[in-house]
PDB file of C-alpha atoms and ligand atoms in Angstrom:
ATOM      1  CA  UNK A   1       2.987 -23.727  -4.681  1.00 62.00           C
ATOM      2  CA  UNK A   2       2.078 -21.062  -6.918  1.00 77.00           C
ATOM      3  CA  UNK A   3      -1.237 -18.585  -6.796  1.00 91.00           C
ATOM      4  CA  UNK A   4      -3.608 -18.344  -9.667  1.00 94.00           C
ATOM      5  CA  UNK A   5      -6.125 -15.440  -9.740  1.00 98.00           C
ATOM      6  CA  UNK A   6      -7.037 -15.997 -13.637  1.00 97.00           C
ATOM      7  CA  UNK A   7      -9.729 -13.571 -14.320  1.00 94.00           C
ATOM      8  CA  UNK A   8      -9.869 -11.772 -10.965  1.00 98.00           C
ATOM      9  CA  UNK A   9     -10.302  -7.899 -11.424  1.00 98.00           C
ATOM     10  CA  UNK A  10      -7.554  -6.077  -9.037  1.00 98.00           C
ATOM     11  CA  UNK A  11      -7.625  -2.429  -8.664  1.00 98.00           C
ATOM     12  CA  UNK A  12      -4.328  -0.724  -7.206  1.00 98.00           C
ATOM     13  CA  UNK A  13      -3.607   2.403  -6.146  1.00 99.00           C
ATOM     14  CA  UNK A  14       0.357   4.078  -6.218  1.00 98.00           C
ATOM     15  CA  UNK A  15       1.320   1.632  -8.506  1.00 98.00           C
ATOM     16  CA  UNK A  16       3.827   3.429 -11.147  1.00 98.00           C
ATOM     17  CA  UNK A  17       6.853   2.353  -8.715  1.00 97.00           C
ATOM     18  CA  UNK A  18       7.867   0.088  -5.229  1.00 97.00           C
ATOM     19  CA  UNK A  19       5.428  -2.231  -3.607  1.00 98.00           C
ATOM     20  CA  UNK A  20       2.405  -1.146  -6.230  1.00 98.00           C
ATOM     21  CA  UNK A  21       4.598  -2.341  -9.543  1.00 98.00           C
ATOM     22  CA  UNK A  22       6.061  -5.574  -7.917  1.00 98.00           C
ATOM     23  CA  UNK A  23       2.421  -5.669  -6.534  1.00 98.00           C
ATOM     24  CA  UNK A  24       0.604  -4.596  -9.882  1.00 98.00           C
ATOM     25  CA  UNK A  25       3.081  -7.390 -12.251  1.00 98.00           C
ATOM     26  CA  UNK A  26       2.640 -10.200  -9.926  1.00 98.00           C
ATOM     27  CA  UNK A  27      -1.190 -10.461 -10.114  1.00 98.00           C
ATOM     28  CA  UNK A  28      -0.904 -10.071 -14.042  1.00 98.00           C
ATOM     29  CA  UNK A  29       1.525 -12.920 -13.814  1.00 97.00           C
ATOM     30  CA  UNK A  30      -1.264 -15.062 -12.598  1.00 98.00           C
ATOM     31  CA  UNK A  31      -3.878 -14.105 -14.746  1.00 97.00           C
ATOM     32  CA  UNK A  32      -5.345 -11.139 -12.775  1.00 98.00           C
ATOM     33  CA  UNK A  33      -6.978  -8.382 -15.047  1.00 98.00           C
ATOM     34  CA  UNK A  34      -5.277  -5.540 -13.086  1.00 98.00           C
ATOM     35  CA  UNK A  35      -6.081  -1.518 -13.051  1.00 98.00           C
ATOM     36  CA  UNK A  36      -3.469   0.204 -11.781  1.00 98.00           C
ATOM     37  CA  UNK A  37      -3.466   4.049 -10.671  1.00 98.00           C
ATOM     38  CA  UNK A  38      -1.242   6.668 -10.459  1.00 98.00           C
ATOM     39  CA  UNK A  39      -0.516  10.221 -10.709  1.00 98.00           C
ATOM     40  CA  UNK A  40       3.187   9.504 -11.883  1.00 98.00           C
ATOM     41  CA  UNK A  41       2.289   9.039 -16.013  1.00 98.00           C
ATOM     42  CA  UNK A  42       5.753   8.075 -17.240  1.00 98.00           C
ATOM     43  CA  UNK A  43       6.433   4.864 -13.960  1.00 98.00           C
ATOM     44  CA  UNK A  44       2.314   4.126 -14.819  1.00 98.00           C
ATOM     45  CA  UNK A  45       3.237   3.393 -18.536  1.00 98.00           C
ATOM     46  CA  UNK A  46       6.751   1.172 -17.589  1.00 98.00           C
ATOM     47  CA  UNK A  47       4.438  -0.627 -15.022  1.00 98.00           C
ATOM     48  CA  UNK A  48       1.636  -1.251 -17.365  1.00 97.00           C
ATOM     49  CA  UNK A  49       3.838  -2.803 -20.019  1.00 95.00           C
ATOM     50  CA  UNK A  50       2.926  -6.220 -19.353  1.00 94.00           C
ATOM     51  CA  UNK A  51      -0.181  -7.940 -20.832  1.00 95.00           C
ATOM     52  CA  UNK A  52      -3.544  -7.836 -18.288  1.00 97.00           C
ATOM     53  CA  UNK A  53      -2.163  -4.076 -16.257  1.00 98.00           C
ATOM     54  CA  UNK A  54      -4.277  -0.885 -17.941  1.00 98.00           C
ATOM     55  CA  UNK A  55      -3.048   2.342 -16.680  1.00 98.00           C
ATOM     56  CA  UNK A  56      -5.265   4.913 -15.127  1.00 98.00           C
ATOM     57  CA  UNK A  57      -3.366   8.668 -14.302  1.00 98.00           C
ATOM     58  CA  UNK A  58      -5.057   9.715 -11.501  1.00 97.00           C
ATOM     59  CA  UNK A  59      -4.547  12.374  -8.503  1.00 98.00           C
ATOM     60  CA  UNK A  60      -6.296  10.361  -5.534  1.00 98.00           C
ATOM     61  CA  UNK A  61      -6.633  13.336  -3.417  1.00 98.00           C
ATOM     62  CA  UNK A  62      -9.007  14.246  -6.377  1.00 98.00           C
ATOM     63  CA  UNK A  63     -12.025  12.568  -4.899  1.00 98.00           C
ATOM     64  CA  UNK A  64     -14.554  12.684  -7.689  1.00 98.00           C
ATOM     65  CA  UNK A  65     -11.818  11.067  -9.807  1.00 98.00           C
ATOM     66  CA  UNK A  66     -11.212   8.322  -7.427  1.00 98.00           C
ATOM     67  CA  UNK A  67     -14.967   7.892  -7.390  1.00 98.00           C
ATOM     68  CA  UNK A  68     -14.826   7.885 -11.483  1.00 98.00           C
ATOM     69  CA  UNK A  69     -11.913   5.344 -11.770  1.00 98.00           C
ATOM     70  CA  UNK A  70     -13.736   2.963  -9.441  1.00 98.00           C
ATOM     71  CA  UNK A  71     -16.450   3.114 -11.683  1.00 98.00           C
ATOM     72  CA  UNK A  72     -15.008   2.955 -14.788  1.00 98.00           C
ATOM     73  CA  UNK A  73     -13.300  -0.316 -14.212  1.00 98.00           C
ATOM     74  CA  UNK A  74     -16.746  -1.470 -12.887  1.00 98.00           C
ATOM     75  CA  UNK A  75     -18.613  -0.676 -15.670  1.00 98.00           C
ATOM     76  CA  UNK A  76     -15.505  -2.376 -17.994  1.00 96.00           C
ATOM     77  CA  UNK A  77     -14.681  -5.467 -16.082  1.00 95.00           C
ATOM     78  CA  UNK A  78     -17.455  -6.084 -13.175  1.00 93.00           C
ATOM     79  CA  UNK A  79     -17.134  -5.854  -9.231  1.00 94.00           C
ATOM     80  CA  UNK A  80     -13.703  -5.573  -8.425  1.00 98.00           C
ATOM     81  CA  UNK A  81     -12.256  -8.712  -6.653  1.00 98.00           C
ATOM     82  CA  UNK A  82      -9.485  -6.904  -4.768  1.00 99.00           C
ATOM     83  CA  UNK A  83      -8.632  -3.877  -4.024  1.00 99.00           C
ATOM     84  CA  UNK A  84      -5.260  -2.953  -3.334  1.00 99.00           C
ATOM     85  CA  UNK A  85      -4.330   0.732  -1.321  1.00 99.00           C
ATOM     86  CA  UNK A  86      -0.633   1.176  -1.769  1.00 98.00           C
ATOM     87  CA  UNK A  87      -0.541   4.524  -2.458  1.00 98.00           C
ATOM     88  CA  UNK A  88       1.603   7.043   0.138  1.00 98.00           C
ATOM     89  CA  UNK A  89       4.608   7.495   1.839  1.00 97.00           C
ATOM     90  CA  UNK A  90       6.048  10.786   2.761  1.00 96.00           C
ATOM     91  CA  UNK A  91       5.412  12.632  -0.171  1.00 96.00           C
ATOM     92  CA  UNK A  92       8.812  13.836  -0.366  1.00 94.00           C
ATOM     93  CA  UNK A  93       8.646  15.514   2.861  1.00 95.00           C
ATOM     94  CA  UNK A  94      11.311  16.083   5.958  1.00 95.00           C
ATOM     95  CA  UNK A  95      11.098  15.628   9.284  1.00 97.00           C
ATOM     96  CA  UNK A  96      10.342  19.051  11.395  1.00 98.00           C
ATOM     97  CA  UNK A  97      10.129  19.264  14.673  1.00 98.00           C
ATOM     98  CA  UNK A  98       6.414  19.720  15.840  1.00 98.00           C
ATOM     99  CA  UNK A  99       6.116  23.502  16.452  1.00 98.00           C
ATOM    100  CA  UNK A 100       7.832  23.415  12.781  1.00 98.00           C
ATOM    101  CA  UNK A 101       5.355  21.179  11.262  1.00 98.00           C
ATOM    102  CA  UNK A 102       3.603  22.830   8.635  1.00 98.00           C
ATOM    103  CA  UNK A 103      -0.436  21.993   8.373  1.00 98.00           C
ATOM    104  CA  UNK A 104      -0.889  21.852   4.482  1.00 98.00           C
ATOM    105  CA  UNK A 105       2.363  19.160   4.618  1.00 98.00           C
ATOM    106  CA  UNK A 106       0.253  17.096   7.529  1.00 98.00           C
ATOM    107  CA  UNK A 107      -2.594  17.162   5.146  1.00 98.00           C
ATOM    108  CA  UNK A 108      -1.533  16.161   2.218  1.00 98.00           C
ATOM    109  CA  UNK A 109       0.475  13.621   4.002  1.00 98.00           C
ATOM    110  CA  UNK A 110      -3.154  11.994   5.116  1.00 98.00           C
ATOM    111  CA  UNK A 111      -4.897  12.726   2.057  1.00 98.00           C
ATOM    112  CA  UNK A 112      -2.625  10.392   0.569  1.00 98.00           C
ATOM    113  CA  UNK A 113      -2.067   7.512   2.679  1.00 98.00           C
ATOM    114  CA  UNK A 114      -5.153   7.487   4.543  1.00 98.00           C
ATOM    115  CA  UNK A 115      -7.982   9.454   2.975  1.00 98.00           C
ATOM    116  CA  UNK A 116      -7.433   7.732  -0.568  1.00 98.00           C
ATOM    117  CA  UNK A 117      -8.443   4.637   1.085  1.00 99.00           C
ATOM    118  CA  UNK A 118     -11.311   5.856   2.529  1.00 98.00           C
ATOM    119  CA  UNK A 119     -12.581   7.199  -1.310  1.00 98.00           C
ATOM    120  CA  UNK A 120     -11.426   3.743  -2.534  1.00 98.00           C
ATOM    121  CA  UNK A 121     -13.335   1.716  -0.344  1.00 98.00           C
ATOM    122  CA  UNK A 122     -16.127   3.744  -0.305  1.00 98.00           C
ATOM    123  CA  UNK A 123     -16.327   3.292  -4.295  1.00 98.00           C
ATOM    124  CA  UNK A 124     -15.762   0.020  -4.460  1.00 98.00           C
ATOM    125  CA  UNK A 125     -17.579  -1.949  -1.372  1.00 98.00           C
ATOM    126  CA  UNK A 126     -21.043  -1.383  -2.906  1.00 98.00           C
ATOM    127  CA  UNK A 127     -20.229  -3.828  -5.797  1.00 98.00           C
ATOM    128  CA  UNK A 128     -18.027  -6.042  -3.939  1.00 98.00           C
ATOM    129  CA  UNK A 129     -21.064  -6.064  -1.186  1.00 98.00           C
ATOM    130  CA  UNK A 130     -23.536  -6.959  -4.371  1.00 98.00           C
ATOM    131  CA  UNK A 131     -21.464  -9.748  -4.880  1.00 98.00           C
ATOM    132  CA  UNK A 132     -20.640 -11.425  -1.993  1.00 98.00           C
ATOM    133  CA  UNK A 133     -17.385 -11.327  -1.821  1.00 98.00           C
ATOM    134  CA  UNK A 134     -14.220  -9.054  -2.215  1.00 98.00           C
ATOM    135  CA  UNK A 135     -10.571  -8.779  -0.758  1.00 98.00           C
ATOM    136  CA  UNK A 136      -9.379  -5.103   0.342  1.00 99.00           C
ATOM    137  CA  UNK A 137      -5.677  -4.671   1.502  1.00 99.00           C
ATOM    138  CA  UNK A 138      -4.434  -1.869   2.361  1.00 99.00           C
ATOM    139  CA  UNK A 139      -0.661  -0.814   2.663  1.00 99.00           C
ATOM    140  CA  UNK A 140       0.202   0.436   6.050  1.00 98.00           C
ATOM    141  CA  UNK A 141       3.972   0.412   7.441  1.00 98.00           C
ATOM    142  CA  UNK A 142       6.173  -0.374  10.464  1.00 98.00           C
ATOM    143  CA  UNK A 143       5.175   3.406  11.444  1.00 98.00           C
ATOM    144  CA  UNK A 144       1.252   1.771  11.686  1.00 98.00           C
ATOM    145  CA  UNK A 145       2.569  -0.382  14.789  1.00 98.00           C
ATOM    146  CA  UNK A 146       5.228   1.915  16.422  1.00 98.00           C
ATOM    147  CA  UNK A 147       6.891   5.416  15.555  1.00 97.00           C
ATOM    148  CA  UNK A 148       8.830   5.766  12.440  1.00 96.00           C
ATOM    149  CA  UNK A 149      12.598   6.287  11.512  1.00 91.00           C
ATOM    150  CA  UNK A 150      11.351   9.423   9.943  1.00 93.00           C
ATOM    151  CA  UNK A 151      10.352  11.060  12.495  1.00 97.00           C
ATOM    152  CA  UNK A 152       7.184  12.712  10.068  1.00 98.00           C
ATOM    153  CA  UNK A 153       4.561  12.949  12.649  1.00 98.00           C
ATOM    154  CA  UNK A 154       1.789  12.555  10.107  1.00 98.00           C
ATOM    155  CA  UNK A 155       2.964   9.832   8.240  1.00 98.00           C
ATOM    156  CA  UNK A 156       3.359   8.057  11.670  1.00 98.00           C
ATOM    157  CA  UNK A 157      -0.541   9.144  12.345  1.00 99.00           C
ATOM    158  CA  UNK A 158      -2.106   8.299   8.922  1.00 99.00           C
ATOM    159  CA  UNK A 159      -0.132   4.635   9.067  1.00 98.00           C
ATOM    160  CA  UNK A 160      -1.491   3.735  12.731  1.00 98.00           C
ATOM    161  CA  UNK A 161      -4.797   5.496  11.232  1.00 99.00           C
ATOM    162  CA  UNK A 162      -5.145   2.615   7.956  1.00 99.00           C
ATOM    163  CA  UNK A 163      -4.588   0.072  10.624  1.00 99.00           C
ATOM    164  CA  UNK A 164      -7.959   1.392  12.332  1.00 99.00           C
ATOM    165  CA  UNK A 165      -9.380   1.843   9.461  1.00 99.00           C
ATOM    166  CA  UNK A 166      -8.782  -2.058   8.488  1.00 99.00           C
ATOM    167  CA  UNK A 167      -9.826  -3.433  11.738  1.00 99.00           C
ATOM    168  CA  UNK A 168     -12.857  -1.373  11.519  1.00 99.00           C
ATOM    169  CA  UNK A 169     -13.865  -2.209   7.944  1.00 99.00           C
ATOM    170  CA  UNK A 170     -13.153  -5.972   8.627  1.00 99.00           C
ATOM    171  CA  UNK A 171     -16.180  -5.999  10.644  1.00 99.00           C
ATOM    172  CA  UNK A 172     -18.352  -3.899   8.850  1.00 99.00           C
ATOM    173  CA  UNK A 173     -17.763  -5.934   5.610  1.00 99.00           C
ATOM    174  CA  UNK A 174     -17.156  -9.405   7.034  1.00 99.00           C
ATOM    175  CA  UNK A 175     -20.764 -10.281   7.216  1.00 98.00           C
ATOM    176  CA  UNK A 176     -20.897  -9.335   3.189  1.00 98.00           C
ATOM    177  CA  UNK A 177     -18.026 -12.198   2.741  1.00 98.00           C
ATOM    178  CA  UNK A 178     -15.352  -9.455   2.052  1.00 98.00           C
ATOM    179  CA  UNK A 179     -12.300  -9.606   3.877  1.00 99.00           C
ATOM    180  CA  UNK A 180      -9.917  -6.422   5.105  1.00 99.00           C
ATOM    181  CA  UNK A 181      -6.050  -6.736   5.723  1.00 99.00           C
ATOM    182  CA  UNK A 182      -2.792  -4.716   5.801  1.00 99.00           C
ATOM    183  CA  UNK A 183       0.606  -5.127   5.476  1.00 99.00           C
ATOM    184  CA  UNK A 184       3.163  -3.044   7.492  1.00 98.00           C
ATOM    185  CA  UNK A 185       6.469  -3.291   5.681  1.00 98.00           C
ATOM    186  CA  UNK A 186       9.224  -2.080   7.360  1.00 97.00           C
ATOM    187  CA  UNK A 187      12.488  -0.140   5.327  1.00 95.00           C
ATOM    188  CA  UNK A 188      12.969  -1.581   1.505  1.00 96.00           C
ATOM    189  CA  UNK A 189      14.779   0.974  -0.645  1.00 96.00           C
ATOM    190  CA  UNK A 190      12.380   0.517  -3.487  1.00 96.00           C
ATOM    191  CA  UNK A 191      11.585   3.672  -4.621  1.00 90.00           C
ATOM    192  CA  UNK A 192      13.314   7.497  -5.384  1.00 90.00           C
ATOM    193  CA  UNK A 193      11.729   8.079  -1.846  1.00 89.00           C
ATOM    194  CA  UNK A 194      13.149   5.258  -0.062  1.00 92.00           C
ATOM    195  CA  UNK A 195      16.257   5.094  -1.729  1.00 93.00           C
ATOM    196  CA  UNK A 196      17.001   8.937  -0.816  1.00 91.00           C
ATOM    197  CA  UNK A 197      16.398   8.036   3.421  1.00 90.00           C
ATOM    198  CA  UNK A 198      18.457   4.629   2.938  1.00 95.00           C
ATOM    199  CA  UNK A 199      21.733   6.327   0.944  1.00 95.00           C
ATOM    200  CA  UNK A 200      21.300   9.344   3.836  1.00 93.00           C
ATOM    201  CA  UNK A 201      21.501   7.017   6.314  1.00 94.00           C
ATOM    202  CA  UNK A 202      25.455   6.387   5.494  1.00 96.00           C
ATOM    203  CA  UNK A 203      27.178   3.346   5.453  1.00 97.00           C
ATOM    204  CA  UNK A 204      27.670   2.917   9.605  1.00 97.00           C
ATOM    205  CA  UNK A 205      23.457   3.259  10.100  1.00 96.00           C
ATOM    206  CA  UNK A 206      22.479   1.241   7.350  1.00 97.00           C
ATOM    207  CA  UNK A 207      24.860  -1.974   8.760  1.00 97.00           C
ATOM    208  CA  UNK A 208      23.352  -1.194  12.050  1.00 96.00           C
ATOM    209  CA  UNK A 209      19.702  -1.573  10.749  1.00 95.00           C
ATOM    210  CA  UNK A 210      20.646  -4.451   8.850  1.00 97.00           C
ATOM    211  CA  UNK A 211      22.088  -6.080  12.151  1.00 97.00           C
ATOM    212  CA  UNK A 212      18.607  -5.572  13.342  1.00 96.00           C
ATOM    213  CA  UNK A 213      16.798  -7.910  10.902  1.00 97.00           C
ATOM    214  CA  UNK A 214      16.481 -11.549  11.587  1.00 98.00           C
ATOM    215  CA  UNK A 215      17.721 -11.916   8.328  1.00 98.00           C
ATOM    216  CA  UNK A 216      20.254  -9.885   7.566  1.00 97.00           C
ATOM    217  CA  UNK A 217      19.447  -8.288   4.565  1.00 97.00           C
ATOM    218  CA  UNK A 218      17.107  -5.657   3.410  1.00 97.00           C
ATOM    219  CA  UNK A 219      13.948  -7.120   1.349  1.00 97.00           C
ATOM    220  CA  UNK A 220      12.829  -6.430  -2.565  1.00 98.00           C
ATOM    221  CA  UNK A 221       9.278  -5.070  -3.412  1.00 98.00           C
ATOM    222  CA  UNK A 222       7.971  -8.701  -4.513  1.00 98.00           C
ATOM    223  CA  UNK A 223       8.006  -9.753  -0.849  1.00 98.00           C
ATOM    224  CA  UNK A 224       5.380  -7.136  -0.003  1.00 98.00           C
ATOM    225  CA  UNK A 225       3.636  -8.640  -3.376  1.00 98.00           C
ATOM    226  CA  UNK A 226       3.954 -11.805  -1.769  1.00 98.00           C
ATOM    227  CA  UNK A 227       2.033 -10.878   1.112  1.00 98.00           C
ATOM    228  CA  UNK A 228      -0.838  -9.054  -0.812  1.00 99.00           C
ATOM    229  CA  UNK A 229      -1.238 -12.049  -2.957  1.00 98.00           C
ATOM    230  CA  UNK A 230      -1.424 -13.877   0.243  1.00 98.00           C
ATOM    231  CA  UNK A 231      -4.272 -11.552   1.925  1.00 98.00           C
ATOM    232  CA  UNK A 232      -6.077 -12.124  -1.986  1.00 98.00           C
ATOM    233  CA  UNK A 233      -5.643 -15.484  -2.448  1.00 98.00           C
ATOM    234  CA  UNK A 234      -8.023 -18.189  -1.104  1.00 97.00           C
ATOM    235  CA  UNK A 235      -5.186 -19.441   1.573  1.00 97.00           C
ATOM    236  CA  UNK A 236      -6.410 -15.947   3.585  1.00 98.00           C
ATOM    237  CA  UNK A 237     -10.208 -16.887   3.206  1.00 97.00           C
ATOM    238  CA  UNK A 238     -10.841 -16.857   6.967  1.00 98.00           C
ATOM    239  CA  UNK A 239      -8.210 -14.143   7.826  1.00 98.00           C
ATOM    240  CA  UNK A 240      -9.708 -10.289   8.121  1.00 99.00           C
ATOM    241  CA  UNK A 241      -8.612  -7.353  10.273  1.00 99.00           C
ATOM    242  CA  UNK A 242      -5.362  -8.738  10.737  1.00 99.00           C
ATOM    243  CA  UNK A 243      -1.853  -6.841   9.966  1.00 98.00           C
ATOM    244  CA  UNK A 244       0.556  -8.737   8.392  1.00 98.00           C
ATOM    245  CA  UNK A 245       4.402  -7.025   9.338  1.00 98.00           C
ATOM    246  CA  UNK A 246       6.906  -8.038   6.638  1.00 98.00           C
ATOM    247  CA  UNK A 247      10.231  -6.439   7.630  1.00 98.00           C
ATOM    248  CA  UNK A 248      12.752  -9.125   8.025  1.00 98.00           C
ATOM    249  CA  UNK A 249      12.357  -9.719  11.180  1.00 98.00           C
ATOM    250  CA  UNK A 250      13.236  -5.986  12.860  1.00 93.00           C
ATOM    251  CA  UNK A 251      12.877  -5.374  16.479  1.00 77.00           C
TER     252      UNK A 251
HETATM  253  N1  NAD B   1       9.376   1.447   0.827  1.00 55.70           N
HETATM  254  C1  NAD B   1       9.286   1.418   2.150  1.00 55.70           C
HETATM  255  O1  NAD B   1      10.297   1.345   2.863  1.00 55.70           O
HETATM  256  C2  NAD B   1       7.938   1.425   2.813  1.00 55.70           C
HETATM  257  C3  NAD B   1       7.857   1.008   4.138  1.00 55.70           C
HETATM  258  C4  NAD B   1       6.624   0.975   4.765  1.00 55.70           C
HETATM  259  C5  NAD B   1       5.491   1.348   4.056  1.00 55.70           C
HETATM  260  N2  NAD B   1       5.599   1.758   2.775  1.00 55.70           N
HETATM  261  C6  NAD B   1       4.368   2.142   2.058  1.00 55.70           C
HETATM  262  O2  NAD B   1       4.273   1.384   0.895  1.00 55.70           O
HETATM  263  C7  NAD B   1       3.552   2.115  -0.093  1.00 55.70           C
HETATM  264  C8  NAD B   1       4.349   2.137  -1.379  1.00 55.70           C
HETATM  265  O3  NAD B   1       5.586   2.757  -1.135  1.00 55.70           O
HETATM  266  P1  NAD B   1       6.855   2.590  -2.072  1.00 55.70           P
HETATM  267  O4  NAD B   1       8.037   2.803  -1.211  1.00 55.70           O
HETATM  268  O5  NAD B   1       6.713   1.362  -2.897  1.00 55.70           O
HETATM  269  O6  NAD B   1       6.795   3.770  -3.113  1.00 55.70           O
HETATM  270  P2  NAD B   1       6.418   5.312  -3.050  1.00 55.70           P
HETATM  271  O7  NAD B   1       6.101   5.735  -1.661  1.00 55.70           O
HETATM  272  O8  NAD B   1       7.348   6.108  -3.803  1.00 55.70           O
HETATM  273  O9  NAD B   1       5.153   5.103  -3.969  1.00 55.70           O
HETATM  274  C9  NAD B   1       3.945   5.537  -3.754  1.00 55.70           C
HETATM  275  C10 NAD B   1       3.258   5.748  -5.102  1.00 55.70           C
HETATM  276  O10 NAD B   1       2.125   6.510  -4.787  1.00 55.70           O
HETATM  277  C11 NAD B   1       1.974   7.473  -5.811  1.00 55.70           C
HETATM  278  N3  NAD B   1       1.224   8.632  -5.337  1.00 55.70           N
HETATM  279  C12 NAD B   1       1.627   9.535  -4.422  1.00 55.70           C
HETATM  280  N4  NAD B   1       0.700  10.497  -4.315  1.00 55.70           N
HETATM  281  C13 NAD B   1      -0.295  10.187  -5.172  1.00 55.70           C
HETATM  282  C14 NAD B   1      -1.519  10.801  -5.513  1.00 55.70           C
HETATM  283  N5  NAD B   1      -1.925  11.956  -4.959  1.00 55.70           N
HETATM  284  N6  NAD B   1      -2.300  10.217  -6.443  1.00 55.70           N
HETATM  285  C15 NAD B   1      -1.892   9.062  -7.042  1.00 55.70           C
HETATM  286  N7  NAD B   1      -0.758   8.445  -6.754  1.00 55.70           N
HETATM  287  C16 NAD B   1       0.042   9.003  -5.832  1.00 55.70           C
HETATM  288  C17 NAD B   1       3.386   7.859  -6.212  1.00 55.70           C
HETATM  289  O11 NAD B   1       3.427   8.468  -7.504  1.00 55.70           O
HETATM  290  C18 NAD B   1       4.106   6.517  -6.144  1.00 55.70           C
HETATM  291  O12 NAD B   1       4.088   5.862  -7.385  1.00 55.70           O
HETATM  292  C19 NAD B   1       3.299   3.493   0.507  1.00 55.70           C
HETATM  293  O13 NAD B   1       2.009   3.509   1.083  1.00 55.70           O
HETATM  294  C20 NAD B   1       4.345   3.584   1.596  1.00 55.70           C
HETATM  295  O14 NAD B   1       3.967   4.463   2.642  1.00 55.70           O
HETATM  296  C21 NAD B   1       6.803   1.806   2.120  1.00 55.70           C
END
């Protein structure tokens, strides 16, 4: 069975690489009209290179931008149908130890993975509430549900923290027939970030994290598509608040 969305607007954040480009080309695919953000120009343009993705650069700790972005692909293409937060990670950061931990590297840390989805759904619910119906998912990780391999304190917080923020908006939007759900991926090497903590793991760790998947082998960013399309798709109309892990089966 395959998933149509023909004519559905999507709005994505982080999608220039990873999860947001697998995420971004697979609703095109099906005929989504898709507006993909990013701050990363040069991955933005490769992504958008398919008929039905437009391109928007975009620094989403910039909040009157994220505002404006929302808009713009209002006022172009309508309410938007789904919205997709992707955007985060670790920003490039290390882990310190706690007394170490520097405040400006916990904040922009959370502006990122949690506070862009705040400005995001704050933009876009109005018009989603106007017309009855909307799909928000929002990209959380295996750090949302337990600590993470990392060991970065707030990427560990903000992740647990879009996981509240999804149960929470599930009921406050439900009753406007717009449903919120996350995904919590666990480790895919899919990006420079990801790539750089799998290859420093060394051959010895990353067999013994590969023994500890059900299926014995890591996963590519189109399963984590898979799932969003899932959460957008009319097979998820009665599922909201819910967190969807897709990690292989890790324990
Ligand atoms: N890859 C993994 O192993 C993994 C596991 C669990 C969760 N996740 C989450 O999945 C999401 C995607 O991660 P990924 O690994 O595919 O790639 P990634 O973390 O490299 O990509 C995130 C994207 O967000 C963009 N971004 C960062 N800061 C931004 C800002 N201020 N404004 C606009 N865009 C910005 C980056 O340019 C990048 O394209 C992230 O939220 C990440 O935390 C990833």
């Amino acid at each position: 069975m395959d998933l149509n969305f023909a004519g559905r607007i999507v709005a994505i954040t982080g999608a220039a690489t990873g999860f947001g480009r697998a995420t971004a080309r697979a609703f095109a695919r099906r005929g989504a009209q898709v507006h993909a953000a990013d701050l990363d120009a040069a991955g933005l343009a490769e992504t958008a290179n398919l008929p039905g993705i437009a391109g928007t650069v975009l620094d989403l700790t910039d909040h009157g931008a994220v505002a404006e972005w929302i808009a713009g692909v209002e006022r172009q293409a309508g309410a938007i149908g789904v919205l997709v937060n992707n955007a985060g990670g670790v920003l490039g950061r290390e882990f310190h130890p706690i007394e170490e931990a520097d405040y400006q590297d916990w904040r922009a840390i959370l502006a990122v993975n949690l506070d862009a989805a705040f400005l995001t759904i704050r933009a876009a619910a109005p018009a989603m509430k106007r017309a009855g119906t909307g799909r928000i998912v929002n990209i959380s990780s295996g750090a949302g549900l337990r600590a993470s391999r990392t060991g970065i304190q707030a990427y560990t917080s903000a992740k647990h923290a879009v996981i509240g923020l999804t149960r929470q908006m599930a009921q406050e939007l439900g009753p406007h027939g717009i449903t919120v759900n996350a995904v919590a991926p666990g480790l895919f090497p899919v990006s420079a970030g990801t790539w750089k903590q799998w290859n420093g793991y060394g051959p010895e760790k990353q067999r013994q994290v590969i023994q500890g998947l059900a299926l014995r082998r890591l996963g590519k960013a189109e399963d984590i598509a898979k799932a969003v399309l899932f959460f957008a798709s009319d097979l998820a109309d009665y599922v909201t608040g819910q967190v969807l892990p897709v990690n292989g089966g890790s324990f």
